Coordinates of C-alpha atoms and ligand atoms in Angstrom, one line a residue:
X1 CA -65.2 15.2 -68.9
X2 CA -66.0 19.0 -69.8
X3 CA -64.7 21.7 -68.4
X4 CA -67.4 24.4 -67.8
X5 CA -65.6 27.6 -68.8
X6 CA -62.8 27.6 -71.4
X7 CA -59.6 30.1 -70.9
X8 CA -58.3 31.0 -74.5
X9 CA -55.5 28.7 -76.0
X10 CA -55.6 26.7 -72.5
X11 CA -54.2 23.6 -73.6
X12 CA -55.1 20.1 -71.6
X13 CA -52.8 18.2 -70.2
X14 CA -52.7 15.1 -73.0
X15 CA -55.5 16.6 -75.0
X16 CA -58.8 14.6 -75.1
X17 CA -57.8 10.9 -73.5
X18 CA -55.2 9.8 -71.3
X19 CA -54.7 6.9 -73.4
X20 CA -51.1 7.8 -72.7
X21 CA -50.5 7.4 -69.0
X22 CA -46.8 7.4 -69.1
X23 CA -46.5 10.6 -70.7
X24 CA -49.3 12.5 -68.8
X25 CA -48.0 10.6 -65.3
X26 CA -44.3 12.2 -66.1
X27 CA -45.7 15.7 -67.7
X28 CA -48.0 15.8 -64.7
X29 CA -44.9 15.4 -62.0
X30 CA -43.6 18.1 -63.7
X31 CA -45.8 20.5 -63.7
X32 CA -47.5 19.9 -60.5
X33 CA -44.3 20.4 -59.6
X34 CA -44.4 17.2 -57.4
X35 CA -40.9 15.9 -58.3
X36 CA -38.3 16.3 -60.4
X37 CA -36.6 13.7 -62.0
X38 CA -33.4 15.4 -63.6
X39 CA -31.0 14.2 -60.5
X40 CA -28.2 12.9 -62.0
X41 CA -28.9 9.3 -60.8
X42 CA -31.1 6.9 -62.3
X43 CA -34.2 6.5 -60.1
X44 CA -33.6 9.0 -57.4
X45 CA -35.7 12.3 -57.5
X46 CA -35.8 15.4 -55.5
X47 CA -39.0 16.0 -53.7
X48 CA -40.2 19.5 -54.9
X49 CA -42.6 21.8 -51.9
X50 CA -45.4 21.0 -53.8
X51 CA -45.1 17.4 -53.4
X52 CA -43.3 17.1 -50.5
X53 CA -46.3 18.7 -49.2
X54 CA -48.6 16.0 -50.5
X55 CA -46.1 13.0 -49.1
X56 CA -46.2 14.3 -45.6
X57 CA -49.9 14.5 -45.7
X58 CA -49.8 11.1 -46.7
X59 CA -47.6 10.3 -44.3
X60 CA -49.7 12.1 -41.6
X61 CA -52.6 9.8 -42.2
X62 CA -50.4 6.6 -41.8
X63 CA -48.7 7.7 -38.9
X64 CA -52.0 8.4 -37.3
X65 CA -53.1 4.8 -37.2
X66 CA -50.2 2.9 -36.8
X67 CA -49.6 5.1 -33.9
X68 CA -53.0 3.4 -32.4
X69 CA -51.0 0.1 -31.5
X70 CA -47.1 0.4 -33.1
X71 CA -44.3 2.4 -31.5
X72 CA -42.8 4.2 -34.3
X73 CA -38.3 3.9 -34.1
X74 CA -35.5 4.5 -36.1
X75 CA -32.6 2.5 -37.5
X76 CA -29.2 2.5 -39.0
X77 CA -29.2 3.1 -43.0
X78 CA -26.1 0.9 -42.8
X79 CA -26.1 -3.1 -42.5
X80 CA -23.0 -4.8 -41.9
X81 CA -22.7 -7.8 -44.6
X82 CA -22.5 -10.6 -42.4
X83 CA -26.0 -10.0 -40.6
X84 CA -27.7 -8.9 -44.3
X85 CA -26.4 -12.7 -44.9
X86 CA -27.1 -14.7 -42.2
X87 CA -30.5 -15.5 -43.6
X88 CA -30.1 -17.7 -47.1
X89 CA -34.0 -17.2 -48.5
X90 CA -33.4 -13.6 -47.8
X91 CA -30.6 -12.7 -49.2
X92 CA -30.4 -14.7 -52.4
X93 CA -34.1 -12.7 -52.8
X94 CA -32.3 -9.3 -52.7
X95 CA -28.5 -10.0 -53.5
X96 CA -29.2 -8.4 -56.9
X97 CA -30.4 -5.2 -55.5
X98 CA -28.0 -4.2 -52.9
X99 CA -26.0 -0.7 -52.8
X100 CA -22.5 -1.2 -50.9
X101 CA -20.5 1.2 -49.1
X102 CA -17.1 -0.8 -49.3
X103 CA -14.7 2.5 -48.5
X104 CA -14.0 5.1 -45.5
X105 CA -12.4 7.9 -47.5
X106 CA -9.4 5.8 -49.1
X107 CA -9.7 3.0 -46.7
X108 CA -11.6 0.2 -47.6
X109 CA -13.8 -1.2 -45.3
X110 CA -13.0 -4.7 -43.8
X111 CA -16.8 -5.5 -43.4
X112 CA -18.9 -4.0 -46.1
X113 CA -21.4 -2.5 -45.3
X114 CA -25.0 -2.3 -47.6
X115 CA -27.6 0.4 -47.5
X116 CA -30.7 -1.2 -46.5
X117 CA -33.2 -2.5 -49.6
X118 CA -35.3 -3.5 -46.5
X119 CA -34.4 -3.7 -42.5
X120 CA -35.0 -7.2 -41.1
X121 CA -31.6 -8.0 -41.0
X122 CA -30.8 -4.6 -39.6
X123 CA -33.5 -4.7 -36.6
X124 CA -33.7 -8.5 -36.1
X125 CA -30.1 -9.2 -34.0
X126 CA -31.4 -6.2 -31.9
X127 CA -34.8 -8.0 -31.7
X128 CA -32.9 -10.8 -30.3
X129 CA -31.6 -8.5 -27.7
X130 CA -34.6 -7.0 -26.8
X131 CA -37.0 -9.8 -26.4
X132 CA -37.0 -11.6 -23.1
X133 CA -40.0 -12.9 -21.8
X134 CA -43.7 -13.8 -22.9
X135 CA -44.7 -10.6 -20.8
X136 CA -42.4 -8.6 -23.7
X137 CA -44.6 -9.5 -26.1
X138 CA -46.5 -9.1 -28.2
X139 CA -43.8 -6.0 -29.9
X140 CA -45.5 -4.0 -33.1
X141 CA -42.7 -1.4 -34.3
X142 CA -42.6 1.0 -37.5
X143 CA -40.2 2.6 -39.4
X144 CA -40.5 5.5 -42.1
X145 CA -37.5 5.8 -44.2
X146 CA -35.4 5.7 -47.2
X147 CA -34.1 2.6 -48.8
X148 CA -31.9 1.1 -51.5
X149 CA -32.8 -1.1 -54.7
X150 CA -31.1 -1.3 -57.3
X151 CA -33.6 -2.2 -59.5
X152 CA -32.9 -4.4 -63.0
X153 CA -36.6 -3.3 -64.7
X154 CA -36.9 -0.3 -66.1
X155 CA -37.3 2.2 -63.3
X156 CA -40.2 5.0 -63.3
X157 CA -40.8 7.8 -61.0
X158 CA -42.4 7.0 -58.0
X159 CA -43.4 3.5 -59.2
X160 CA -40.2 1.9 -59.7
X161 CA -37.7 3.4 -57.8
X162 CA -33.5 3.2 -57.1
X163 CA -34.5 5.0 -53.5
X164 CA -37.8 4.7 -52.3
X165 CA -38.2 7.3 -49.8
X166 CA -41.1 6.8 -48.1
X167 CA -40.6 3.2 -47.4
X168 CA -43.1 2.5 -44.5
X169 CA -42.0 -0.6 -42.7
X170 CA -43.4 -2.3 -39.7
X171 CA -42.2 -5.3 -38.5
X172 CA -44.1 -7.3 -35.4
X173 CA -42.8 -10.0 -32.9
X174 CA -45.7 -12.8 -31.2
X175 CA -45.2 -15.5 -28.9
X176 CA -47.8 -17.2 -30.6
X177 CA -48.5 -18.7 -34.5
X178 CA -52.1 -17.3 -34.3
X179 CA -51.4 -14.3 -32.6
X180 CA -49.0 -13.5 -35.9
X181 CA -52.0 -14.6 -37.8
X182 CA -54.3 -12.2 -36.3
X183 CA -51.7 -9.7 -36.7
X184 CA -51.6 -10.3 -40.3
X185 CA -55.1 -9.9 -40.1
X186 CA -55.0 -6.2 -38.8
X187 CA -52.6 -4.9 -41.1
X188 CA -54.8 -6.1 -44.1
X189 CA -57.2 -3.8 -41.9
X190 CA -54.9 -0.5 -41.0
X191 CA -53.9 -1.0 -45.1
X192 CA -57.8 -1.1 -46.3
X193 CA -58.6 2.1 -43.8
X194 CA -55.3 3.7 -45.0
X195 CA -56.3 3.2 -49.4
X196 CA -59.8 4.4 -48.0
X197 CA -59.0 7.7 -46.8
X198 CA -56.8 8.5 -50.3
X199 CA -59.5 7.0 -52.3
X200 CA -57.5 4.0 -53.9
X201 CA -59.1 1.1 -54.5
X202 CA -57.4 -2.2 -54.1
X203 CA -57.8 -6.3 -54.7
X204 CA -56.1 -8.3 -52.1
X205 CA -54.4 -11.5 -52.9
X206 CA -52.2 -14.2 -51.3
X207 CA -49.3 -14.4 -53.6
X208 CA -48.1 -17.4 -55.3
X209 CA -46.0 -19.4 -53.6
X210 CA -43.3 -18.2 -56.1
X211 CA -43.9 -14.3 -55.7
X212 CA -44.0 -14.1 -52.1
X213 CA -41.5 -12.0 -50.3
X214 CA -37.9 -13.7 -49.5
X215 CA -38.4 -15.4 -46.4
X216 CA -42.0 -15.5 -45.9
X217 CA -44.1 -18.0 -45.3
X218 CA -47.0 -16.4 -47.4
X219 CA -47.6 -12.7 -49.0
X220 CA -50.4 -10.8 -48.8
X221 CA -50.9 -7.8 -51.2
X222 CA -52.7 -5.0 -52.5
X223 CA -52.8 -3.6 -56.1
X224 CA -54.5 -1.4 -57.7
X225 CA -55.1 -0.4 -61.5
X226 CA -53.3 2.6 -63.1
X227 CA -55.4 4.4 -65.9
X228 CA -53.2 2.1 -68.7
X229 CA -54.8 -1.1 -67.5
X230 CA -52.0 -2.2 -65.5
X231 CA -51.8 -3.1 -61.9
X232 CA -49.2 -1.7 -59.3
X233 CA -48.9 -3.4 -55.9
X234 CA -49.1 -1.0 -53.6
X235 CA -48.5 -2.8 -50.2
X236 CA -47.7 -6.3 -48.9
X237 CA -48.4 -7.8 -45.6
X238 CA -45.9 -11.3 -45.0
X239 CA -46.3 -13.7 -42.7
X240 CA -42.7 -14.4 -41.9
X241 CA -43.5 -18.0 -39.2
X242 CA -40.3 -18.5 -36.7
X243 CA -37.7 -18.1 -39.8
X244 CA -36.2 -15.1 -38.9
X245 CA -36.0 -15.6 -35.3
X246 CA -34.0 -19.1 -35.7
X247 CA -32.1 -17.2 -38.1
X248 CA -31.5 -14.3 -35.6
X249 CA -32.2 -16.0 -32.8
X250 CA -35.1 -14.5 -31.1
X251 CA -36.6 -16.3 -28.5
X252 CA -38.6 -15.6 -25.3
X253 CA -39.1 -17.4 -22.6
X254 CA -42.2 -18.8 -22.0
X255 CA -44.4 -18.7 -18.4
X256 CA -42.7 -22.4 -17.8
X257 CA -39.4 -21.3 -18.4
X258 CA -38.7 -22.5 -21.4
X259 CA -37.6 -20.6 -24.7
X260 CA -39.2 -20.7 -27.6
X261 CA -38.7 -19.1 -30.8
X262 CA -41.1 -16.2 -31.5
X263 CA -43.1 -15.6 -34.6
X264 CA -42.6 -12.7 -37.0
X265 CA -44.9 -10.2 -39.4
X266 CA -43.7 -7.2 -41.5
X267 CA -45.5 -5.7 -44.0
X268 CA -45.1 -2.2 -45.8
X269 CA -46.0 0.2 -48.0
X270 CA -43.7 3.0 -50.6
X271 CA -43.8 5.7 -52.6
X272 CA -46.4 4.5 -54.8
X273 CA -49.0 5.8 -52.7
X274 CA -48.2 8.9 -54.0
X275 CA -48.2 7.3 -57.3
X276 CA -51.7 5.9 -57.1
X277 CA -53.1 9.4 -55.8
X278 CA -51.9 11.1 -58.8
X279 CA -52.9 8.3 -61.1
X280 CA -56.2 7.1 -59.9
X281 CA -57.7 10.5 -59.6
X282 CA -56.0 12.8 -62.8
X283 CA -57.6 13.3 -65.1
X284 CA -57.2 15.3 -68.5
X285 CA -56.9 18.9 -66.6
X286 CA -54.3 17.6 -64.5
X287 CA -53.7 16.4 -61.1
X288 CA -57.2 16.0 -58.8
X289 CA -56.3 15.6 -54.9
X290 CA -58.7 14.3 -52.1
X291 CA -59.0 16.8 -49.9
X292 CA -57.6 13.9 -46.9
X293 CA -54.2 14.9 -48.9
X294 CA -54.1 18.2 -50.6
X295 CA -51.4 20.9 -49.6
X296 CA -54.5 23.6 -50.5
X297 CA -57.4 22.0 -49.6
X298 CA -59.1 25.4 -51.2
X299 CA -58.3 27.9 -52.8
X300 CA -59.7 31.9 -53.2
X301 CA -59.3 33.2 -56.2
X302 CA -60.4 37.4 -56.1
X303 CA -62.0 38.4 -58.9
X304 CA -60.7 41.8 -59.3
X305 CA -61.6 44.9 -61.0
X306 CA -59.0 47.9 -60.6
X307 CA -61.6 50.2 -58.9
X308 CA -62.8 47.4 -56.4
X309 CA -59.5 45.5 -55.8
X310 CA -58.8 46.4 -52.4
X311 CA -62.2 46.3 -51.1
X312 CA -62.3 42.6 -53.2
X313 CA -58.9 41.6 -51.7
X314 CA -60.0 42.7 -48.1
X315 CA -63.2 40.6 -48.4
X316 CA -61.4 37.9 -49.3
X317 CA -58.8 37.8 -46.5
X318 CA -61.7 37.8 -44.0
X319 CA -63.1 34.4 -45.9
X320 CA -59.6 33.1 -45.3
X321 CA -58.8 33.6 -41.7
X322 CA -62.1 32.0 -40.3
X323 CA -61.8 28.9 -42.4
X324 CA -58.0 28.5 -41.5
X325 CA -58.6 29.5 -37.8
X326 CA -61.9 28.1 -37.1
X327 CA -62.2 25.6 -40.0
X328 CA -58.5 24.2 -39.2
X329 CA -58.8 24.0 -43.1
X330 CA -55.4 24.6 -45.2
X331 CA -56.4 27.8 -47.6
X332 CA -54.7 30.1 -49.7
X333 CA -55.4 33.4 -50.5
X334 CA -53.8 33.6 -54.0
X335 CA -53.5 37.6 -54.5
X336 CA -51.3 38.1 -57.1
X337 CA -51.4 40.4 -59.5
X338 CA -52.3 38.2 -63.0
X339 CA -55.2 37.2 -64.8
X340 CA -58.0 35.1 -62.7
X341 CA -58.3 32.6 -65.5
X342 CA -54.6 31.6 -65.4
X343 CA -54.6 31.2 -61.3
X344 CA -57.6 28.6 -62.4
X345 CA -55.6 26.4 -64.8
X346 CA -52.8 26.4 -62.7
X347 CA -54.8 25.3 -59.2
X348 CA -56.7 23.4 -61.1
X349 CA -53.8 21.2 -62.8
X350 CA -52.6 21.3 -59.5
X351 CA -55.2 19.3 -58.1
X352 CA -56.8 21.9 -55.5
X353 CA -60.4 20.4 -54.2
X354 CA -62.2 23.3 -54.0
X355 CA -61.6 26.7 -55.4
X356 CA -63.8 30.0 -54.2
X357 CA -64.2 32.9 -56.7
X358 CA -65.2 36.3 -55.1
X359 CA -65.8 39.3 -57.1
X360 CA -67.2 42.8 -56.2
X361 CA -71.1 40.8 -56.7
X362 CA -70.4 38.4 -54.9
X363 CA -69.9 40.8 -52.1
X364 CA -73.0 42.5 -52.8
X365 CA -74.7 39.4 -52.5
X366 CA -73.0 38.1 -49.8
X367 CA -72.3 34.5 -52.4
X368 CA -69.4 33.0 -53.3
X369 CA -69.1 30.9 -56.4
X370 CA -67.2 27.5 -55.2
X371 CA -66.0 25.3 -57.9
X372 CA -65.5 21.6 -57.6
X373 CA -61.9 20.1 -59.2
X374 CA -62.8 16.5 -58.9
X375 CA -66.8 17.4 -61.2
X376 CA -65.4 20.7 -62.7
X377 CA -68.6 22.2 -61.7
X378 CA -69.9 25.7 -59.9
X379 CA -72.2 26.2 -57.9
X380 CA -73.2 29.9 -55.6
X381 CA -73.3 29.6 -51.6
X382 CA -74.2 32.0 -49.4
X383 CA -72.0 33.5 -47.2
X384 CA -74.0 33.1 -43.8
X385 CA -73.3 31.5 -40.2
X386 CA -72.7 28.1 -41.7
X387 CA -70.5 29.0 -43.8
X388 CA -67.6 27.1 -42.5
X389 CA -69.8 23.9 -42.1
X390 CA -71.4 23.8 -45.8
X391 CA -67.6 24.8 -46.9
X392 CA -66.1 21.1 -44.8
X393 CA -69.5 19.3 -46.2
X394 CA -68.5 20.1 -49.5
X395 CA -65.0 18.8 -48.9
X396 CA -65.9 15.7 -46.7
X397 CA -68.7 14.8 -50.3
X398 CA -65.3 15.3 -52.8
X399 CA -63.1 13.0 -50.6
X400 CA -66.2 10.5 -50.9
X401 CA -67.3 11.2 -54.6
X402 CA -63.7 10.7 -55.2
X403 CA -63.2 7.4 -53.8
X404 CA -66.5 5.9 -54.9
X405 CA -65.5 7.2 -58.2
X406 CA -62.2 5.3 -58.3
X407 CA -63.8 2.1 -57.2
X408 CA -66.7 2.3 -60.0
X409 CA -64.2 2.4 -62.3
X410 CA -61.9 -0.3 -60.6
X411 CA -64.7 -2.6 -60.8
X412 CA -65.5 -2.0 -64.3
X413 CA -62.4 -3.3 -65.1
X414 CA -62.6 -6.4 -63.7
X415 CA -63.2 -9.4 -66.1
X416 CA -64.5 -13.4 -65.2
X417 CA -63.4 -15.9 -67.2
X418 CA -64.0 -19.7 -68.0
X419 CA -61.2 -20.2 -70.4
X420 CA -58.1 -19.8 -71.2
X421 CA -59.2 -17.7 -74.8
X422 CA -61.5 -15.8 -73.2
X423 CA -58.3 -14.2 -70.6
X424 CA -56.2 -13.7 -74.1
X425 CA -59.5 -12.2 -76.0
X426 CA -59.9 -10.3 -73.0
X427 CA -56.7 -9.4 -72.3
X428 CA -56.2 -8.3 -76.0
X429 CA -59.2 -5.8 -76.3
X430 CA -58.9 -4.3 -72.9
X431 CA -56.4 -4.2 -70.0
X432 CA -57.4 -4.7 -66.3
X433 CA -57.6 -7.5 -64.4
X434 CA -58.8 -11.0 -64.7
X435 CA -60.9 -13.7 -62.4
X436 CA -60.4 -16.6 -63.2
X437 CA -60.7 -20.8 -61.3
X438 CA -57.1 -22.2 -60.8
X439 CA -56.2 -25.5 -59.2
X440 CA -53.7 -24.0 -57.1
X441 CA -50.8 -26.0 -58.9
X442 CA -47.3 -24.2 -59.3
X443 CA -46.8 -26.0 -62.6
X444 CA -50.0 -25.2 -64.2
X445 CA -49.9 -21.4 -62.9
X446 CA -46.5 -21.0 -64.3
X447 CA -47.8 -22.4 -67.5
X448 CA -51.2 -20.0 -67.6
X449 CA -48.8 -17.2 -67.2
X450 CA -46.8 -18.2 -70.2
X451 CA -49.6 -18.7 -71.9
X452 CA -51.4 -15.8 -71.4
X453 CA -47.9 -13.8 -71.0
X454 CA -49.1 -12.0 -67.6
X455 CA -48.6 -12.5 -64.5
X456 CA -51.1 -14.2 -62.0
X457 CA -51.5 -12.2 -59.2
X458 CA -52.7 -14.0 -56.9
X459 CA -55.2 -15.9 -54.5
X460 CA -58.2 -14.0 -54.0
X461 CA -60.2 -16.6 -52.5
X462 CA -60.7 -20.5 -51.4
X463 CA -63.7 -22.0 -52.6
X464 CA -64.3 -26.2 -52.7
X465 CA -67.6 -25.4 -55.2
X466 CA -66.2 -23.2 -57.8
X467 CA -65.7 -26.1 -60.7
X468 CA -62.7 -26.6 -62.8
X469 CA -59.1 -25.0 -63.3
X470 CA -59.3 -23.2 -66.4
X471 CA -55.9 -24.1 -67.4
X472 CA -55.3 -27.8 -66.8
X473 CA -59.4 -29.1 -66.5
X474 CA -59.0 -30.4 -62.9
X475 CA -60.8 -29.5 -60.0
X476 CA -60.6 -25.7 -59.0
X477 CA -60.7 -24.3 -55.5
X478 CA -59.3 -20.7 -55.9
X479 CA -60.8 -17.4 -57.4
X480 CA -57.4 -16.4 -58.2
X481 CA -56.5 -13.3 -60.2
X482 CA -53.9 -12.5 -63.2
X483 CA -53.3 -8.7 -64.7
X484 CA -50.6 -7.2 -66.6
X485 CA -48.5 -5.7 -63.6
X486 CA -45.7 -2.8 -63.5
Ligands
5CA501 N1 -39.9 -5.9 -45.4 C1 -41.1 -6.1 -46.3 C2 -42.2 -5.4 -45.7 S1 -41.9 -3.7 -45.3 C3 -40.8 -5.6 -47.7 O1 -39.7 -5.1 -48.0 N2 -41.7 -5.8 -48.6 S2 -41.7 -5.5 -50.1 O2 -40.4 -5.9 -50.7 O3 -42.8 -6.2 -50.7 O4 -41.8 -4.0 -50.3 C4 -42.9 -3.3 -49.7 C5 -43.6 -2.5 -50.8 O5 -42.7 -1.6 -51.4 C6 -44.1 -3.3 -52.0 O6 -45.3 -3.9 -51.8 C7 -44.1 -2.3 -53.1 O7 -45.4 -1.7 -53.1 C8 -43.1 -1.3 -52.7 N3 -41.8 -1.4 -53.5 C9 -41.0 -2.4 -53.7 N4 -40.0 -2.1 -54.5 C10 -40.2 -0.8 -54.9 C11 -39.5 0.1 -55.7 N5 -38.3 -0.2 -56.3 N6 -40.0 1.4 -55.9 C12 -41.1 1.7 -55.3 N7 -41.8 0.9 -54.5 C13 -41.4 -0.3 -54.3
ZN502 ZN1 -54.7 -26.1 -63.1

């Protein structure tokens, strides 16, 4: 990509690739001053303005449809031990992970209590004492908070984290097996809408039996690819059957009088939106934000000449005001007193959408020149009636070029193969992700993944005609996917 006008000694980001995504992901954090990772606590970060800004967008978009058909609710932080262990599957699946508060100022605590990794066991005995009858039901509840892992790997900003803390959790309650189907169903929708509107494109995948979440039935999930090749899961739906509710007892009773067990869903999504949004769409001059999610959707630079500056500066408070007022567009007006190339580099590294230079010609001409982050290219409009609309066009065509942009590439990256050399020749000139025909057998998956030393992702799709496992020769029925994962 080429940056149309040149600032002297303006350095890139990572110079001419990004064939270093670690380094430009953490440099980029930095200096978009999203977050800063010098807390003195191994994977917990402070949210700087500028990021904080960009997370509550996020958020704001989430809300927004879950708010369709969930009631949004808080919980307790705290779990008391005995209910996070009432549920075997669960607990062996996150007994590595948990934080403990074991003291009260000197006094230690005669039930410990554990900061939530997750909250079924936290909202599931008051489930149990919420639920009554068939006419409760069906429930569909969300939570947006903060929890605790204590993660083993190697922890990255955003990615890997020791608190996530935009952990988006809903959890649902169904009288019926197919109405928790169905369910599952929808958030796979609400999910796809949700990537869709930042621009991140996604596979979705039943897990393997062996990578599904602790007390599921099944997991569903969504990854997408980082610009190193690798995939990050960026939000799982689980089927969780009637386990939970014999374990917490939730039951309803039915129209006949009778109680039954319900059946359970919860499915979630973390920080690592925010992760994909700066890594999908960055590029060498820095961060690149849809417009769905940037704190300055636009932003107006003057171009200023001592003798014209305050007739330049008062032209270009009257292009803010409309657009903010009328346009319900965010804008900033960025007056201060320094050069106009270094306001660019900066808003541009920043990831601003659209940026409007206005100098004393432009005035005379009644123009603006806008400039496009996501192409790095100018072009004049004029300043006429329709301003406002051709400005929102031109915004509504970057979150769109931006999207269809991320998926091109997505796809690209996307390898078939029919053997088991072909995935390590693959795999060894080029990262992404791989389709390949599996037989579906635990044994033979596990060995593919040694084998091939990635992980299989998962289940993309059942298909009787497809031909033959590539691993073990006998007959295949899933398209089933494998990628080197974070
Ligand atoms: N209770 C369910 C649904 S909310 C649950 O906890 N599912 S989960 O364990 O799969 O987590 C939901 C999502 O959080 C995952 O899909 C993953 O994208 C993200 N996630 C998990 N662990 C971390 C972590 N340490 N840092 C950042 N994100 C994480
Ligand atoms: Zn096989």
């Amino acid at each position: 990509m080429k940056c149309l006008y040149l600032t002297p000694n303006r350095q890139n980001i990572t110079g001419e690739n990004m064939s270093e995504f670690s380094e430009w992901f953490h440099k980029i954090l930095e200096e978009a001053e999203i977050i800063d990772v010098r807390y003195p606590i191994k994977g917990m970060h402070v949210w700087l303005p500028q990021g904080f800004k960009i997370r509550k967008n996020i958020l704001n978009i989430l809300r927004k449809i879950l708010d369709e058909d969930h009631e949004e609710l808080l919980f307790p932080l705290l779990i008391p031990e005995d209910e996070l262990e009432k549920e075997a599957i669960h607990v062996k699946g996150f007994e590595d992970e948990v934080y403990w508060v074991t003291h009260g100022g000197l006094t230690e605590l005669n039930k410990k209590l554990a900061l939530r990794p997750t909250s079924e066991t936290a909202m599931y005995p008051m489930f149990s004492l919420w639920v009554r009858s068939h006419g409760d039901l069906p429930l569909r509840f969300y939570q947006i908070v903060n929890t605790f892992r204590y993660e083993t790997k190697h922890t990255r900003p955003l990615i890997r984290v020791r608190e996530i803390t935009t952990f988006k959790e809903a959890h649902t309650i169904h009288s019926t097996k197919e109405d928790a189907e169905k369910q599952v169903q929808k958030a796979l929708e609400i999910y796809k809408r949700f990537f869709d509107k930042l621009g991140i494109p996604y596979v979705i995948t039943r897990r393997p039996p062996w990578d599904k979440f602790p007390g599921a039935e099944y997991t569903i999930a969504f990854d997408t690819l980082l610009p190193d090749g690798k995939t990050l899961q960026i939000g799982t739906v689980h089927n969780l059957g009637q386990t939970f509710a014999k374990t917490f007892d939730i039951t309803y009773e039915t129209p006949e009088g009778e109680h039954e067990y319900v059946y359970q869903t919860c499915y979630g999504v973390s920080d690592r939106i925010i992760a994909s949004v700066v890594g999908v769409h960055g590029d060498k001059s820095g961060l690149c934000l849809p417009p769905n999610v940037a704190p300055h959707q636009i932003v107006i630079v003057p171009i200023i000449f001592k003798e014209d500056a305050e007739e330049v500066l008062e032209f270009c408070q009257e292009l803010t005001d409309p657009l903010k007022t009328d346009g319900n567009l965010r804008v900033h007006l960025d007056s201060r007193d320094i050069r106009a190339g270094k306001k660019f580099y900066e808003w541009e590294m920043r990831g601003v959408p659209l940026r409007l230079e206005v100098g004393p010609r432009d005035i005379k001409h009644k123009n603006v020149v806008v400039f496009r982050r996501d192409k790095l290219e100018k072009e004049t409009i004029a300043i006429e009636k329709k301003f406002i609309d051709a400005i929102k066009f031109i915004l509504d065509s970057i979150n769109q070029d931006m999207k269809d942009k991320a998926w091109e590439s997505f796809n690209r990256n996307i390898k078939s193969v029919e053997t088991v050399d072909e995935a390590l020749e693959s795999l060894s000139k080029h990262r992404g992700i791989i389709s390949f025909n599996w037989c579906g057998e635990e044994s033979c998956g596990k060995d593919l993944e040694e084998k091939v030393r990635v992980d299989i992702l998962g289940i993309q799709k059942e298909d009787e005609n497809i031909g033959v496992c590539i691993n073990c020769g006998h007959k295949a029925t899933f398209k089933t996917l494998l990628a080197k994962t974070y």
